[in-house]
Tab-separated table of C-alpha atoms in Angstrom:
chain	number	residue	atom	x	y	z
A	1	GLU	CA	-37.495	-54.266	2.590
A	2	ASP	CA	-35.621	-56.041	4.813
A	3	MET	CA	-32.034	-54.422	3.688
A	4	SER	CA	-33.185	-50.843	3.924
A	5	GLU	CA	-34.306	-51.295	7.337
A	6	LYS	CA	-30.664	-52.779	8.720
A	7	TYR	CA	-29.030	-49.533	6.828
A	8	PHE	CA	-31.741	-47.294	8.592
A	9	VAL	CA	-30.700	-49.095	11.774
A	10	ASN	CA	-27.345	-48.515	11.403
A	11	TRP	CA	-27.892	-45.130	10.657
A	12	ILE	CA	-29.768	-44.893	14.054
A	13	ASN	CA	-27.032	-46.464	15.914
A	14	SER	CA	-24.848	-43.982	14.691
A	15	LYS	CA	-26.701	-41.379	16.270
A	16	LEU	CA	-27.610	-43.493	19.535
A	17	LYS	CA	-23.893	-44.623	20.472
A	18	LYS	CA	-23.248	-40.580	21.603
A	19	VAL	CA	-25.260	-41.647	24.541
A	20	GLY	CA	-24.303	-44.972	24.921
A	21	LYS	CA	-27.462	-46.969	23.044
A	22	SER	CA	-28.099	-49.207	20.481
A	23	ILE	CA	-31.217	-50.952	18.828
A	24	GLN	CA	-30.973	-54.397	17.109
A	25	ASN	CA	-34.015	-53.698	14.821
A	26	ILE	CA	-37.202	-50.988	14.731
A	27	PRO	CA	-39.531	-53.021	16.061
A	28	GLU	CA	-37.832	-54.231	19.291
A	29	GLY	CA	-35.975	-50.960	19.597
A	30	PHE	CA	-38.236	-48.513	19.918
A	31	ASN	CA	-41.346	-50.225	21.318
A	32	ASP	CA	-41.200	-48.760	25.231
A	33	GLY	CA	-40.613	-45.229	23.397
A	34	LEU	CA	-37.414	-44.597	25.056
A	35	ASN	CA	-34.651	-45.456	22.625
A	36	LEU	CA	-37.487	-43.739	20.406
A	37	VAL	CA	-37.324	-40.276	22.510
A	38	ALA	CA	-33.172	-40.424	22.914
A	39	PHE	CA	-33.426	-40.559	19.215
A	40	LEU	CA	-35.217	-37.841	18.553
A	41	GLU	CA	-33.171	-36.142	21.529
A	42	VAL	CA	-29.742	-36.842	19.615
A	43	LEU	CA	-30.732	-35.812	16.242
A	44	SER	CA	-32.758	-32.128	17.418
A	45	GLU	CA	-30.219	-31.720	20.060
A	46	GLN	CA	-33.358	-30.428	21.762
A	47	LYS	CA	-34.189	-32.715	25.520
A	48	CYS	CA	-37.798	-34.218	26.118
A	49	PRO	CA	-39.614	-32.198	27.898
A	50	GLN	CA	-41.927	-34.863	29.865
A	51	ARG	CA	-39.670	-37.160	32.254
A	52	LEU	CA	-39.938	-40.953	31.136
A	53	VAL	CA	-39.147	-43.689	32.972
A	54	PRO	CA	-39.111	-47.644	31.949
A	55	PRO	CA	-43.261	-48.483	31.495
A	56	LYS	CA	-44.638	-51.381	32.761
A	57	ASN	CA	-47.624	-51.835	30.701
A	58	GLU	CA	-48.901	-50.729	27.500
A	59	ILE	CA	-50.394	-47.121	28.361
A	60	MET	CA	-47.057	-46.455	29.968
A	61	LYS	CA	-45.527	-47.068	26.627
A	62	LEU	CA	-48.458	-45.245	24.924
A	63	GLN	CA	-47.318	-42.321	27.202
A	64	ASN	CA	-43.443	-42.347	25.880
A	65	HIS	CA	-44.575	-42.586	22.746
A	66	ALA	CA	-47.259	-39.610	22.704
A	67	ALA	CA	-43.559	-37.676	23.907
A	68	ALA	CA	-42.268	-39.002	21.463
A	69	THR	CA	-44.792	-37.578	18.630
A	70	GLU	CA	-44.764	-34.580	20.279
A	71	MET	CA	-41.236	-33.718	19.715
A	72	ALA	CA	-41.246	-35.196	15.912
A	73	LYS	CA	-44.009	-33.280	15.322
A	74	LYS	CA	-41.570	-30.166	15.685
A	75	MET	CA	-38.915	-32.076	12.889
A	76	VAL	CA	-41.207	-33.119	10.091
A	77	LYS	CA	-44.153	-31.301	8.452
A	78	HIS	CA	-45.853	-34.184	8.151
A	79	LEU	CA	-46.216	-36.906	10.611
A	80	MET	CA	-47.038	-40.164	9.156
A	81	VAL	CA	-46.906	-42.495	12.339
A	82	ASN	CA	-48.287	-42.386	15.713
A	83	GLY	CA	-47.178	-44.424	18.948
A	84	ARG	CA	-49.173	-47.549	18.057
A	85	ASN	CA	-46.856	-48.287	14.777
A	86	PHE	CA	-43.994	-48.589	16.909
A	87	ILE	CA	-45.722	-50.651	19.292
A	88	GLN	CA	-47.174	-53.082	17.226
A	89	GLY	CA	-44.259	-53.253	14.837
A	90	ASN	CA	-46.105	-55.040	11.676
A	91	PRO	CA	-44.395	-55.001	8.248
A	92	ASN	CA	-46.619	-52.051	7.780
A	93	ASP	CA	-45.796	-50.319	10.359
A	94	VAL	CA	-41.742	-50.847	9.936
A	95	LYS	CA	-42.402	-49.342	6.978
A	96	LEU	CA	-44.514	-46.235	8.120
A	97	ILE	CA	-41.632	-46.252	10.681
A	98	LEU	CA	-38.382	-46.198	7.657
A	99	GLY	CA	-40.708	-43.287	6.103
A	100	PHE	CA	-40.606	-41.444	9.052
A	101	MET	CA	-36.711	-42.365	9.430
A	102	PHE	CA	-36.085	-41.146	5.670
A	103	ASP	CA	-38.257	-37.517	6.334
A	104	LEU	CA	-35.624	-37.079	9.376
A	105	VAL	CA	-32.398	-37.623	6.964
A	106	VAL	CA	-33.986	-35.382	4.588
A	107	HIS	CA	-34.903	-32.485	7.310
A	108	TYR	CA	-31.739	-32.546	8.825
A	109	GLN	CA	-28.713	-33.822	6.758
A	110	VAL	CA	-30.207	-32.993	2.836
A	111	ASP	CA	-32.488	-29.371	2.873
A	112	GLY	CA	-29.603	-27.818	3.501
A	113	ILE	CA	-27.981	-27.982	0.890
A	114	GLU	CA	-27.561	-26.119	-1.653
A	115	ILE	CA	-25.509	-27.006	-5.194
A	116	ASP	CA	-25.410	-24.322	-8.006
A	117	GLY	CA	-28.821	-23.126	-7.449
A	118	LYS	CA	-30.201	-26.491	-6.487
A	119	GLN	CA	-30.748	-27.527	-3.521
A	120	GLY	CA	-31.581	-30.627	-1.601
A	121	LYS	CA	-31.145	-34.095	-3.144
A	122	GLU	CA	-31.104	-32.731	-6.331
A	123	GLY	CA	-27.615	-30.006	-4.905
A	124	LEU	CA	-26.812	-33.541	-3.388
A	125	LEU	CA	-26.568	-34.909	-6.482
A	126	ILE	CA	-24.979	-32.325	-8.251
A	127	TRP	CA	-22.116	-32.396	-5.689
A	128	ALA	CA	-21.193	-35.862	-6.260
A	129	GLN	CA	-21.128	-35.262	-9.498
A	130	LYS	CA	-18.553	-32.573	-9.224
A	131	THR	CA	-16.437	-34.487	-6.578
A	132	THR	CA	-16.111	-37.404	-8.963
A	133	ALA	CA	-15.307	-35.484	-12.096
A	134	ASN	CA	-12.421	-36.705	-13.713
A	135	HIS	CA	-13.072	-40.097	-12.405
A	136	GLN	CA	-13.078	-43.035	-14.633
A	137	HIS	CA	-15.962	-45.389	-14.532
A	138	VAL	CA	-18.302	-43.125	-12.723
A	139	ASN	CA	-21.226	-41.989	-14.241
A	140	LEU	CA	-23.845	-40.426	-11.675
A	141	THR	CA	-27.426	-40.040	-12.815
A	142	ASN	CA	-29.509	-40.913	-9.892
A	143	PHE	CA	-29.036	-42.759	-6.116
A	144	THR	CA	-29.287	-46.114	-7.110
A	145	SER	CA	-27.903	-47.858	-10.517
A	146	SER	CA	-25.087	-44.828	-10.528
A	147	TRP	CA	-23.452	-46.948	-7.431
A	148	HIS	CA	-23.769	-50.005	-7.612
A	149	ASP	CA	-20.807	-51.061	-8.543
A	150	GLY	CA	-19.110	-49.127	-5.880
A	151	MET	CA	-16.726	-47.246	-7.970
A	152	ALA	CA	-18.244	-43.508	-6.795
A	153	PHE	CA	-18.009	-44.649	-3.274
A	154	LEU	CA	-14.028	-45.304	-3.830
A	155	ALA	CA	-14.088	-42.045	-6.349
A	156	LEU	CA	-15.609	-40.246	-3.105
A	157	ALA	CA	-12.962	-41.711	-0.870
A	158	ASP	CA	-9.993	-40.507	-3.642
A	159	ALA	CA	-11.156	-37.194	-3.528
A	160	PHE	CA	-10.758	-36.956	-0.138
A	161	ASN	CA	-7.466	-38.082	0.901
A	162	LYS	CA	-6.033	-39.991	-2.446
A	163	SER	CA	-4.414	-43.237	-0.989
A	164	GLY	CA	-3.903	-45.222	-4.559
A	165	GLN	CA	-6.838	-47.822	-4.364
A	166	TYR	CA	-9.289	-46.157	-6.795
A	167	GLU	CA	-6.496	-45.912	-9.552
A	168	GLU	CA	-5.850	-49.968	-8.591
A	169	ASP	CA	-9.466	-50.411	-9.100
A	170	VAL	CA	-9.326	-48.959	-12.211
A	171	LYS	CA	-6.901	-51.149	-13.322
A	172	ASN	CA	-8.413	-54.232	-12.510
A	173	TYR	CA	-12.455	-52.955	-12.913
A	174	LYS	CA	-14.863	-55.919	-13.628
A	175	ASP	CA	-18.730	-54.951	-13.665
A	176	ASP	CA	-19.609	-57.749	-11.980
A	177	GLU	CA	-21.569	-59.420	-8.852
A	178	ALA	CA	-18.266	-60.001	-6.639
A	179	SER	CA	-16.461	-57.164	-8.149
A	180	ASN	CA	-18.984	-54.939	-7.174
A	181	ARG	CA	-19.540	-56.001	-3.791
A	182	ALA	CA	-15.669	-56.254	-2.900
A	183	ARG	CA	-15.770	-52.438	-4.154
A	184	ILE	CA	-18.200	-51.411	-2.160
A	185	GLY	CA	-17.104	-53.600	1.203
A	186	LYS	CA	-13.568	-51.471	0.569
A	187	ALA	CA	-15.521	-48.351	-0.135
A	188	VAL	CA	-16.785	-48.100	2.908
A	189	LYS	CA	-13.923	-48.814	5.135
A	190	LEU	CA	-11.760	-46.346	3.276
A	191	ILE	CA	-14.298	-43.924	3.913
A	192	LYS	CA	-14.944	-44.544	7.794
A	193	GLU	CA	-10.648	-44.472	7.550
A	194	ALA	CA	-10.393	-40.979	6.089
A	195	MET	CA	-13.935	-38.985	6.827
A	196	ASP	CA	-14.995	-41.014	10.608
A	197	VAL	CA	-17.980	-41.316	8.498
A	198	ASP	CA	-20.003	-44.941	10.232
A	199	GLU	CA	-20.306	-47.988	7.849
A	200	ILE	CA	-24.700	-47.926	7.450
A	201	ILE	CA	-23.929	-49.936	4.125
A	202	ASP	CA	-22.305	-53.275	3.365
A	203	GLU	CA	-21.298	-55.563	0.635
A	204	ASP	CA	-25.280	-55.961	0.656
A	205	PHE	CA	-25.800	-53.124	-0.857
A	206	ALA	CA	-24.638	-53.954	-4.664
A	207	ALA	CA	-27.437	-56.539	-4.954
A	208	ALA	CA	-29.884	-53.757	-4.722
A	209	PRO	CA	-29.066	-50.256	-4.052
A	210	ASP	CA	-31.726	-48.526	-2.396
A	211	ASP	CA	-32.119	-44.728	-3.306
A	212	LYS	CA	-33.433	-43.036	0.338
A	213	VAL	CA	-30.395	-45.575	2.095
A	214	CYS	CA	-28.015	-44.143	-0.300
A	215	ILE	CA	-28.964	-40.759	-0.206
A	216	THR	CA	-28.463	-40.964	3.445
A	217	TYR	CA	-24.952	-42.286	3.423
A	218	VAL	CA	-24.057	-40.176	0.349
A	219	SER	CA	-25.342	-37.038	2.797
A	220	MET	CA	-23.250	-38.214	5.440
A	221	ILE	CA	-19.975	-38.238	3.310
A	222	PHE	CA	-21.313	-34.852	2.274
A	223	LYS	CA	-21.081	-32.997	5.839
A	224	ALA	CA	-17.423	-34.693	6.257
A	225	PHE	CA	-16.306	-32.676	3.312
A	226	GLN	CA	-18.134	-30.006	4.768
A	227	LYS	CA	-16.364	-30.202	7.879
A	228	VAL	CA	-12.950	-30.216	6.292
A	229	ASN	CA	-13.671	-27.148	4.095
A	230	LYS	CA	-14.926	-25.847	7.075
A	231	LYS	CA	-11.618	-26.548	8.853
A	232	ASP	CA	-9.813	-25.142	5.926
A	233	ASP	CA	-11.749	-21.816	5.801
A	234	ALA	CA	-10.848	-21.329	9.289
A	235	LYS	CA	-7.518	-21.945	8.752
A	236	LYS	CA	-7.284	-19.617	5.971
A	237	THR	CA	-9.519	-16.885	7.619
A	238	ILE	CA	-6.498	-17.470	10.487
A	239	LEU	CA	-4.286	-17.089	7.940
A	240	LYS	CA	-5.504	-13.759	6.755
A	241	THR	CA	-6.361	-12.399	9.797
A	242	VAL	CA	-2.643	-13.201	10.904
A	243	GLU	CA	-1.721	-11.205	7.697
A	244	ASN	CA	-4.314	-8.388	8.143
A	245	ALA	CA	-2.430	-7.829	11.377
A	246	ASN	CA	1.064	-8.268	9.873
A	247	GLN	CA	0.017	-5.393	7.549
A	248	SER	CA	-1.398	-3.242	9.772
A	249	ILE	CA	1.573	-3.550	12.672
A	250	SER	CA	4.054	-2.452	9.327
A	251	MET	CA	1.530	0.281	8.043
A	252	LEU	CA	1.593	1.571	11.814
A	253	LYS	CA	5.405	1.547	12.174
A	254	GLU	CA	6.029	3.073	9.107
A	255	ILE	CA	3.567	5.981	10.212
A	256	GLU	CA	5.439	5.823	13.542
A	257	GLU	CA	9.113	5.982	12.196
A	258	LEU	CA	7.695	9.131	9.983
A	259	PHE	CA	6.242	10.981	12.590
A	260	PHE	CA	9.276	10.187	15.112
A	261	GLN	CA	11.592	11.633	11.817
A	262	LEU	CA	9.293	14.778	11.275
A	263	LYS	CA	9.242	15.765	15.292
A	264	GLU	CA	13.519	14.706	15.135
A	265	GLN	CA	13.584	17.738	11.901
A	266	VAL	CA	11.366	20.304	13.872
A	267	GLU	CA	13.377	20.112	17.201
A	268	ASN	CA	16.953	19.957	15.473
A	269	GLU	CA	15.620	23.203	13.344
A	270	ILE	CA	14.797	24.889	16.363
A	271	GLN	CA	18.060	24.381	18.286
A	272	LYS	CA	19.738	25.513	14.720
A	273	LEU	CA	17.349	28.719	14.769
A	274	LYS	CA	18.333	29.514	18.820
A	275	ARG	CA	21.782	29.192	17.673
A	276	TYR	CA	21.073	31.720	14.720
A	277	GLU	CA	23.696	35.165	14.376
A	278	PRO	CA	22.940	36.849	11.576
A	279	ALA	CA	25.542	37.616	8.541
A	280	GLU	CA	27.017	41.323	7.977
A	281	ASP	CA	25.082	41.536	5.297
A	282	LEU	CA	21.268	42.137	7.193
A	283	GLN	CA	19.300	42.832	4.315
A	284	LYS	CA	20.254	40.025	2.282
A	285	GLU	CA	20.314	37.792	5.622
A	286	LEU	CA	16.461	39.112	6.281
A	287	GLN	CA	15.278	37.935	2.799
A	288	LYS	CA	17.477	34.732	2.892
A	289	MET	CA	15.762	34.121	6.653
A	290	TYR	CA	12.119	34.969	5.129
A	291	LYS	CA	12.865	32.257	2.247
A	292	MET	CA	13.830	29.904	4.875
A	293	GLN	CA	10.910	30.443	6.494
A	294	LYS	CA	8.728	30.025	3.600
A	295	ASP	CA	10.543	26.454	2.182
A	296	LEU	CA	10.933	25.069	5.636
A	297	THR	CA	7.247	25.480	6.278
A	298	PHE	CA	6.051	23.790	3.149
A	299	ASP	CA	8.676	21.336	3.699
A	300	LEU	CA	7.462	19.938	7.199
A	301	GLN	CA	3.500	20.631	6.038
A	302	SER	CA	3.936	18.350	3.210
A	303	LYS	CA	5.602	16.100	5.752
A	304	GLN	CA	3.090	15.788	8.263
A	305	GLN	CA	0.271	15.584	5.117
A	306	LYS	CA	1.808	12.425	4.226
A	307	ILE	CA	1.471	11.168	8.032
A	308	PHE	CA	-2.484	12.300	7.928
A	309	GLU	CA	-2.586	9.885	4.299
A	310	LYS	CA	-0.732	7.455	5.827
A	311	ILE	CA	-3.441	7.289	8.778
A	312	ASP	CA	-5.905	7.010	6.467
A	313	GLN	CA	-4.738	4.666	4.671
A	314	LEU	CA	-4.437	2.041	7.585
A	315	ASN	CA	-7.610	2.973	8.930
A	316	GLN	CA	-8.992	2.412	5.563
A	317	PHE	CA	-7.820	-0.821	5.143
A	318	ARG	CA	-8.544	-2.332	9.111
A	319	ILE	CA	-12.008	-1.345	8.357
A	320	ASN	CA	-11.781	-3.267	5.361
A	321	ASN	CA	-10.821	-6.212	7.670
A	322	GLN	CA	-13.320	-5.667	10.233
A	323	MET	CA	-10.244	-4.088	12.607
A	324	ALA	CA	-10.928	-1.098	15.044
A	325	GLU	CA	-9.603	1.808	13.871
A	326	TYR	CA	-6.517	3.466	15.366
A	327	VAL	CA	-7.096	6.810	17.197
A	328	PHE	CA	-3.828	8.801	17.163
A	329	ASP	CA	-2.685	11.504	19.149
A	330	LEU	CA	0.325	12.975	17.554
A	331	GLN	CA	1.589	15.947	18.896
A	332	PHE	CA	4.379	17.823	15.662
A	333	GLU	CA	4.726	21.045	17.275
A	334	ILE	CA	5.547	22.462	13.958
A	335	GLN	CA	4.129	25.499	15.211
A	336	ASN	CA	7.046	25.986	17.696
A	337	LEU	CA	9.724	27.102	15.244
A	338	ASP	CA	7.609	30.613	15.215
A	339	PRO	CA	7.989	31.922	18.028
A	340	GLU	CA	11.962	31.380	16.852
A	341	PHE	CA	11.514	33.172	13.356
A	342	LYS	CA	9.986	35.879	15.098
A	343	ARG	CA	12.856	36.439	17.285
A	344	ILE	CA	14.899	35.906	14.518
A	345	PHE	CA	13.530	38.885	12.582
A	346	GLN	CA	13.310	41.211	14.921
A	347	LEU	CA	16.304	40.749	15.744
A	348	LEU	CA	17.503	41.236	11.975
A	349	HIS	CA	14.727	44.771	11.661
A	350	GLN	CA	16.420	45.675	15.094
A	351	LYS	CA	20.157	45.686	13.731
A	352	ILE	CA	19.051	47.185	10.175
A	353	LEU	CA	17.672	49.801	12.228
A	354	GLU	CA	20.717	50.607	14.477
A	355	GLU	CA	22.957	50.367	11.400
A	356	ASP	CA	21.239	52.823	9.385
A	357	GLN	CA	20.621	55.174	12.555
A	358	ILE	CA	24.750	55.147	12.687
A	359	LEU	CA	24.476	55.617	8.898
A	360	PHE	CA	22.298	58.732	9.433
A	361	GLN	CA	24.259	60.290	11.879
A	362	LYS	CA	27.384	60.109	9.442
A	363	LYS	CA	25.759	61.871	6.821
A	364	GLN	CA	24.195	64.522	9.280
A	365	LEU	CA	27.869	65.437	9.727
A	366	VAL	CA	28.471	66.060	6.107
A	367	TRP	CA	24.927	67.599	5.866
A	368	ARG	CA	25.067	70.122	8.805
A	369	LYS	CA	28.163	71.867	6.726
A	370	GLN	CA	25.890	72.242	3.881
A	371	PHE	CA	23.287	72.944	6.307
A	372	ASP	CA	24.533	75.657	7.143
A	373	GLN	CA	26.424	77.313	4.581
A	374	PHE	CA	22.780	76.958	2.687
A	375	ALA	CA	20.838	78.809	5.744
A	376	THR	CA	23.794	81.904	6.197
A	377	GLN	CA	23.936	82.621	2.491
A	378	LYS	CA	19.762	82.281	1.668
A	379	ASP	CA	18.589	85.848	2.387
A	380	GLN	CA	21.193	87.394	0.444
A	381	ILE	CA	20.924	85.787	-2.564
A	382	ASP	CA	18.624	86.560	-5.518
A	383	GLN	CA	16.384	83.541	-7.078
A	384	GLU	CA	18.981	82.903	-9.525
A	385	GLU	CA	21.582	82.934	-7.284
A	386	LEU	CA	19.665	80.354	-4.767
A	387	GLN	CA	19.089	77.901	-7.800
A	388	GLN	CA	22.686	77.684	-8.034
A	389	LEU	CA	23.346	77.342	-4.477
A	390	LEU	CA	20.631	74.538	-4.305
A	391	ILE	CA	22.001	72.825	-8.004
A	392	SER	CA	25.541	73.191	-6.408
A	393	ASN	CA	24.100	71.203	-3.134
A	394	ASN	CA	22.513	68.345	-5.285
A	395	PHE	CA	19.378	70.175	-5.417
A	396	ASP	CA	17.558	69.807	-8.808
A	397	LEU	CA	14.212	71.701	-8.237
A	398	ASP	CA	11.199	73.312	-10.884
A	399	ASP	CA	10.043	76.529	-10.546
A	400	TYR	CA	7.481	75.683	-8.952
A	401	VAL	CA	9.357	74.590	-5.589
A	402	LEU	CA	12.118	77.337	-6.132
A	403	ASN	CA	9.782	80.042	-6.125
A	404	ALA	CA	7.904	78.715	-2.783
A	405	LEU	CA	11.812	77.898	-1.091
A	406	TYR	CA	12.021	82.009	-2.366
A	407	GLN	CA	8.780	82.975	-0.704
A	408	ASN	CA	9.208	80.872	2.639
A	409	ARG	CA	13.175	81.337	3.418
A	410	LYS	CA	12.424	79.146	7.006
A	411	VAL	CA	14.035	75.763	7.139
A	412	ASP	CA	15.278	73.976	9.885
A	413	PHE	CA	18.105	71.449	9.492
A	414	GLU	CA	15.626	68.620	10.385
A	415	ASP	CA	13.750	69.108	7.195
A	416	PHE	CA	17.161	69.981	5.163
A	417	CYS	CA	18.598	66.352	6.437
A	418	GLU	CA	15.372	64.414	5.427
A	419	VAL	CA	15.537	65.841	1.501
A	420	MET	CA	19.466	65.750	1.356
A	421	ASN	CA	18.569	61.807	2.455
A	422	ALA	CA	16.076	61.076	0.266
A	423	LEU	CA	17.889	62.756	-2.858
A	424	GLU	CA	20.995	60.512	-2.236
A	425	ASN	CA	19.468	57.567	-3.277
A	426	THR	CA	20.579	55.947	-6.481
A	427	VAL	CA	16.650	55.081	-7.606
A	428	PHE	CA	13.867	56.640	-5.321
A	429	THR	CA	10.119	57.503	-5.936
A	430	ALA	CA	8.725	61.003	-7.412
A	431	GLU	CA	6.456	60.516	-4.017
A	432	LYS	CA	9.539	60.667	-1.526
A	433	VAL	CA	11.098	63.596	-3.618
A	434	ASN	CA	7.973	65.769	-4.130
A	435	LEU	CA	7.474	65.440	-0.096
A	436	ALA	CA	10.888	65.924	0.577
A	437	PHE	CA	10.526	69.547	-1.223
A	438	ALA	CA	7.337	70.205	0.113
A	439	GLN	CA	8.126	69.747	3.393
A	440	LEU	CA	11.655	72.275	3.041
A	441	SER	CA	9.455	74.475	1.486
A	442	LYS	CA	6.747	74.489	4.130
A	443	ALA	CA	4.163	74.714	0.845
A	444	ALA	CA	3.145	71.202	0.918
A	445	MET	CA	0.074	70.830	-1.537
A	446	ILE	CA	-0.522	66.974	-1.483
A	447	THR	CA	-0.304	64.796	1.693
A	448	GLU	CA	1.693	61.432	1.278
A	449	LYS	CA	-1.586	59.419	1.242
A	450	GLN	CA	-2.394	61.223	-1.841
A	451	LEU	CA	0.647	60.563	-3.564
A	452	GLU	CA	0.661	57.192	-2.741
A	453	GLU	CA	-2.737	56.524	-3.896
A	454	ALA	CA	-1.974	58.267	-7.206
A	455	GLY	CA	0.517	55.457	-8.143
A	456	VAL	CA	3.432	58.350	-8.624
A	457	ASP	CA	6.941	56.128	-8.059
A	458	GLY	CA	9.875	54.721	-10.009
A	459	VAL	CA	11.202	57.996	-10.763
A	460	THR	CA	15.084	58.937	-10.507
A	461	ILE	CA	17.242	62.621	-10.724
A	462	GLN	CA	17.955	61.144	-14.107
A	463	GLU	CA	14.591	60.949	-15.023
A	464	LEU	CA	13.521	64.308	-13.493
A	465	LYS	CA	16.099	65.983	-15.379
A	466	GLU	CA	14.615	64.339	-18.753
A	467	MET	CA	11.066	65.396	-17.695
A	468	GLN	CA	12.678	69.116	-17.937
A	469	ASN	CA	14.767	68.684	-21.073
A	470	PHE	CA	11.558	68.894	-22.633
A	471	GLU	CA	10.121	71.104	-21.168
A	472	SER	CA	7.957	69.921	-18.585
A	473	LYS	CA	6.765	69.989	-15.050
A	474	LEU	CA	5.742	67.389	-12.697
A	475	ALA	CA	2.508	69.685	-11.338
A	476	ILE	CA	1.698	68.107	-7.574
A	477	GLU	CA	-0.535	70.392	-6.743
A	478	LYS	CA	-2.845	68.668	-10.340
A	479	VAL	CA	-2.723	65.424	-8.880
A	480	LYS	CA	-6.405	64.904	-7.852
A	481	ALA	CA	-7.095	61.284	-8.783
A	482	PRO	CA	-6.807	59.133	-5.392
A	483	GLU	CA	-9.902	57.185	-6.634
A	484	ARG	CA	-7.471	56.249	-9.269
A	485	LYS	CA	-7.785	52.083	-8.658
A	486	LYS	CA	-5.156	50.998	-11.062
A	487	LYS	CA	-1.810	53.112	-10.185
A	488	LEU	CA	0.153	54.600	-13.094
A	489	ASP	CA	3.888	54.467	-13.310
A	490	ILE	CA	4.505	57.664	-14.611
A	491	VAL	CA	7.711	57.634	-15.828
A	492	GLN	CA	6.938	53.832	-17.933
A	493	LEU	CA	3.964	55.621	-19.624
A	494	PHE	CA	6.339	58.957	-20.846
A	495	LYS	CA	9.079	56.628	-21.843
A	496	GLN	CA	6.553	54.573	-24.145
A	497	GLY	CA	5.076	57.880	-25.370
A	498	LYS	CA	8.042	60.144	-26.070
A	499	GLU	CA	9.194	57.806	-28.771
A	500	GLU	CA	6.226	58.523	-30.465
A	501	GLU	CA	7.571	62.060	-32.791
A	502	GLY	CA	6.108	65.685	-31.491
A	503	ILE	CA	4.907	63.995	-27.856
A	504	ASP	CA	3.460	66.711	-25.409
A	505	TYR	CA	4.480	65.648	-22.105
A	506	GLN	CA	2.162	68.350	-20.802
A	507	LYS	CA	-0.491	67.184	-22.113
A	508	PHE	CA	0.386	63.832	-21.558
A	509	VAL	CA	0.635	64.504	-17.705
A	510	LYS	CA	-2.957	65.943	-17.613
A	511	ASN	CA	-4.319	62.834	-19.919
A	512	VAL	CA	-2.942	61.027	-16.944
A	513	TYR	CA	-4.221	63.259	-13.745
A	514	GLU	CA	-7.209	65.163	-15.418
């Protein structure tokens, strides 16, 4: 019992030294209550609410111990001591006080331990077993006999900081009292030097290992390991934080680089468009510019989308690592290309219109001569001669149109030019031809919109002749199907149909329109 009191006094002094105090033994050291209150304040990290003074009599001592008792009740669940135990200090009182001290050890040093699902003393033993694993002459099953030879303490010191001392003791291992005492004395010094754990036990511990004292000392060693682990964890946290910051900066730089590349590309493309001069072939140039706008817009929008994806990746990375999101204010200015393309398209359309007007004016010179001949001769010839005259001027009309022309001879030059312009196209639509014929004859039977809705397109002069060779007629007045949703290509259908033997074109037209 004397040994355990000595070791607990050492533990108490390891706490009191923080406030510059110490005791020699429990009965004398805690007799007046002042050191006891100081000890409890250090352990609980709470100040005593009452003001204490050096006592002059037993009543004042009891007052000090009453203050200590109030503090102790908040620190342990079942307080088994009172002020008189500390004042009297007989062996039974000391025994109760030592039990109270161990209750404090358990509460402040042991209860918070949890290893592999085991808490308190069991968890502490498991930790000691795992920490000393693979060390010879160490087999921890309890907190008494398993520690008597000092090898377990040397193994803990070796696990914390290898010094070679453990290997030396393994080579020279002897399980006798002298060797055991020497190893324990050596171990506590190594632990003090390596871990700064106070030497609360000494060589005498080898003769009578006490479980409460052993638990107290081992729990102090455990705390030293935890401090190092926390330092390591803090170091790892700092290194991880720095690594995450560097990664974030790298991702941010990539986003900025992609943004400035895109912005520079947009600015360069705008300058190119501002300097644009059209080529000679305007129609090809127009198609080229349309394709350029489509391809360039797709390229720029794809790059812009890639930047947005990179931003999402960066912010997700920052969220995952408890970092604040970045808020970006990026002006891509891709839309600034649109006014330049619009200007170029307007320029090309204007030039194409001007070019067509010049060509049309040249044609009018030729057509004027033809029109004058037609206008002067038309009234003096009969229907057959009129037909020959129209054919000689590149007109290829059916009987319906010829009859209309013959009956209505009022034809002006504007109508004539419109017909000639339509007929000179290599490939022209039946819509344009028939509308032109109707305008020329002043006997239009259908509007342009009706022709368009009927789907009459893709007809050439040669194909019209081919239809006439089949003794067929394109009966415009019968086109009465503007409601037809699917437009029909007459010529294509007819070409497919004429390959069949005995085709009747008149019946074919009737099937299409009626």
